[in-house]
Amino acid sequence: MPEGIYCNKQPITTDEALKALLSDTRGKKYYEEMESLEVDREKLWSSIQKTMKSRMKTWLSVCARCGLCADSCFLYLVNDRNPEQVPSYKIHSTLGEIIKRKGDVDNAFMRHAMEVAWSQCTCCNRCAMYCPHGIDIGIMMGYLRGLLYSQGFVPWELKIGAGMHRVYRAQMDVTTEDWTETCDWMAEEQQDDWPGLEIPIDKEDADIMYTCNAREPKHYPEDLAEAAILFHIAGENWTVPSEGWEQTSLAMFAGDWEACKLQVQNVYAAIERLRPKRVIGTECGHAHRATVVEGPYWAGRPDGQPPRPYIHYVQWVAEALRTGKLKIDPTKRIKVPVTYQDSCNYVRNWGLAETAREILSYIVEPGYLREMTPNKEHNYCCGGGGGFNGIGKFRPQRNKALLTKRDQILATGAKLVISPCHNCWDAIRDLEEEYRIGIDWSFLKPLLIKMVVVPEHLKPKDDDGDA
Amino acid sequence: MFAFLTGPMLWLSFAIFVIGCAWRVVKYVRGLDWQLDRVPYGYYRELAVKGALKSIFHWLTPYGSRSWRLKPLYTAAFFLLHVGLVIVPLFLFAHVMLVSERFGLSWPTLPAGLADALTVLAMAAGVFILLRRFALPEVRIITTAHDLWVMAISLAPLLTGFVAAHQSGDHSGWLLAHIVTGEIWLIAIPFTKLSHVVLFFCSRAQIGVDFGVKRGGQRGRGIVW
């Protein structure tokens, strides 16, 4: 069978195709069909010849095989130092082999490569910091994922995820209507406690355009309400776009570069339409990487920048605390042992380690912060990055990967983990459910709301007299 | 034979080494693609240069990067091997004398005892790195025949040179072997993994620019990527 009904080389481009694929529970038929999916060897080799440039060629050819990358990889360490988990081995036995054989690889090889690309690397880029030649295996794994995706060898959930971006420009089926209704509903719901609070949609020339993660309107809209409350307290002139509000990119996890481009262009179009002074993204790591760090290249912007300055939520929070837009009530600071999870995507890929510590200096009572070891740019992945969290087929491997973060957290003795990244937040929630170590975990927004000083004029008027 | 090896063959070896290395660099730079690599090579010149130099500098300094510090023994072996292969031949009295006799150019030389010691240490380091390849499962699994050849080609001129310099009596055999292995080494550089002689600077500069400009360098605080 060259291509299956569920598992094939065609990207998902319609709602019907999405629903059909979703109806195949846990991708049972999809993975069955994958076992006989044909590899288009010519296409594979020709796309490598077109897209593999000197940087990656050199990385593959000069790797000195010194093995210094081994200890840099948390998956190698957590899997009992299995040599097959050495980053250099993982890439040379997959991408390296495809190139050596000029694309002449079979179905079994591709399925094995899929397992390596999505269950043995979270594209955390930590190895890049430990290689004498500066070889970034995470980047090469991303490239390998692109090749595998184009041949139909991609985990079921990510095929769906990339399809969602193609159909809805969001990682979930949240339509423009769903989104704007959620904004109105959340604004309305907050009126009693926060008179005058708004979630302005499509306001032009505002100071801030806010973008988020589709999971927020879909599954926890209170996150959106919390963002609105904090902007309200800080007195910001802000807006959300009706289109182009979704900042994440499961397409990036899937290696569907075309969908990545469609997704990010949608956000950039909103920026150009509404002309905000700058854009602020929610507490999400991969969303930031997709839309701010990598997105400009997908969209073909040679300066590597989005159309307007685009910052991560922790940058806004640090600035708001520094400038006094948000003031913390010192009596309400965190007084339990607390630790901080540095997300790979905005720490190692955006340099926000110190920015996050600045926030902690305002919200944690001195003496209660317990840093993880290692931390900041050297921190380990939460265990679920790069799409790992969402792939049912690789759940056992993912659960094993969570042990690194569990042990790091346990070693700090912290009872609360602050994690301004959806992906890390999910991984920490799952590790608590899986291993029961008795911790809490939180985004910044709910913590800030509990301890921020609310200016008198924003408080609800006491309307007892009217009753 | 001797005249050929120290004459035309030597020139040819140097020519292949220089032109071959230059070609590798030119090919590297021409093969960069800002959009596929996702790095704005043409923008932020100052940040780019700073990132590239910083990255190269810290990795050329013994224990100058976190990775070097975490592997003290390997790092020592790495630097000893490279000092023996790069610094010693350039400042060896016998080599400088040769250049001086032929071209009238000369520069300071290493004391004989120090040169000997560094040569022996470099060979020991090479052997250590080879043994480490087989001793550690995480290195064994990625080792290929190519890696062994590269090490053999690199150690041969050191060994033959050392013996030639210390043999009393007729040493033309070892000297000849030293010249031949030296020439093989030079010729092999552009065509094997030894091309890292120049490509190290390319790929380190590249990742330095990548992190320095795009991935956090603009908000940096002295991080060495």
XYZ file of C-alpha atoms in Angstrom, chain A residues 50-55 58-59 61-71 76 81 83-84 86 88-89 125-126 128-136 139 257 289 293-294 296-305 315 347-354 374 376-378, chain B residues 24 27-44 59 65-68 70-71 74-75 78 132-133 137-139 141-144 146-147 192-193 195-196 199-200 202-204 206-207 210-211 213-221 223-225:
130
model
C 17.603 21.377 -1.780
C 17.391 22.151 1.912
C 20.485 20.744 3.547
C 23.043 23.536 3.523
C 26.614 23.831 4.682
C 25.839 24.385 8.336
C 29.429 20.481 8.318
C 27.848 19.585 11.637
C 30.794 15.702 8.839
C 33.035 17.293 11.477
C 31.430 15.733 14.540
C 34.584 14.490 16.286
C 32.656 11.697 18.004
C 34.102 12.812 21.318
C 30.916 12.023 23.221
C 30.836 15.276 25.204
C 27.200 15.641 24.192
C 26.246 12.475 26.091
C 26.115 13.962 29.588
C 20.670 9.877 28.033
C 23.126 6.135 30.253
C 24.542 4.695 24.603
C 21.720 4.748 22.051
C 23.826 9.789 23.047
C 25.478 12.253 18.386
C 24.361 8.639 17.974
C 19.151 22.533 22.453
C 21.126 21.859 25.615
C 24.593 22.694 21.593
C 26.125 24.330 24.649
C 28.373 21.381 25.397
C 29.747 20.498 21.956
C 33.249 21.788 21.193
C 32.209 22.266 17.563
C 28.961 23.993 18.487
C 26.809 21.317 16.906
C 23.137 21.661 17.781
C 18.141 21.789 15.312
C 7.125 24.000 7.901
C 9.955 30.271 20.093
C 12.395 33.333 17.633
C 11.849 31.131 14.549
C 10.392 35.620 11.348
C 12.407 33.185 9.223
C 9.375 31.117 8.238
C 7.681 34.349 7.224
C 10.768 35.432 5.281
C 11.758 38.462 7.355
C 15.509 38.887 6.788
C 16.112 40.871 9.986
C 14.855 37.922 12.013
C 12.326 40.096 13.856
C 9.490 40.256 30.239
C 15.747 30.638 28.499
C 18.136 28.808 26.197
C 16.548 30.364 23.137
C 15.761 33.885 24.292
C 18.013 34.619 27.281
C 15.395 35.284 29.984
C 17.067 33.578 32.939
C 17.846 36.795 34.805
C 21.481 22.906 37.155
C 19.043 28.961 34.052
C 20.514 28.282 30.598
C 21.766 24.923 31.801
C 36.333 24.299 2.616
C 32.158 26.403 0.482
C 30.985 26.721 4.063
C 30.270 30.420 3.860
C 28.637 30.167 0.450
C 26.437 27.338 1.665
C 24.948 29.332 4.542
C 21.301 30.235 4.084
C 19.758 32.738 6.486
C 16.241 31.473 5.976
C 16.933 27.743 6.144
C 19.458 28.199 8.962
C 17.142 30.704 10.619
C 19.911 33.103 11.528
C 20.071 36.734 10.331
C 23.653 36.585 9.147
C 23.494 39.921 7.373
C 22.108 41.926 10.296
C 23.451 43.104 13.644
C 36.447 27.076 23.474
C 33.705 26.679 28.653
C 31.421 24.844 31.048
C 31.757 21.712 28.952
C 35.562 21.778 29.245
C 32.947 19.330 33.402
C 35.394 16.960 31.654
C 39.448 14.832 28.450
C 40.011 18.577 28.210
C 42.439 17.532 24.040
C 38.796 6.383 25.866
C 36.947 5.699 22.604
C 30.250 2.981 25.892
C 28.927 6.454 25.023
C 31.991 7.151 22.863
C 28.927 3.640 20.001
C 29.685 6.699 17.866
C 33.250 5.759 16.931
C 33.906 4.896 13.289
C 37.361 7.174 10.080
C 37.998 8.448 13.600
C 38.865 14.267 6.243
C 37.449 15.245 9.594
C 39.173 19.786 8.076
C 38.058 20.971 11.505
C 35.763 24.299 9.984
C 35.966 24.477 13.778
C 33.303 28.253 10.949
C 30.878 26.195 12.966
C 31.809 27.800 16.276
C 28.083 30.172 13.338
C 26.638 28.978 16.658
C 23.096 32.109 16.227
C 22.955 32.401 20.015
C 22.139 37.519 17.786
C 19.005 35.468 17.728
C 18.750 33.134 20.681
C 19.285 35.341 23.675
C 22.510 37.216 23.022
C 20.618 40.494 22.768
C 19.486 39.971 26.332
C 22.749 38.329 27.238
C 24.827 38.774 30.334
C 26.798 33.690 28.630
C 29.159 31.584 26.592
C 27.211 29.617 24.022
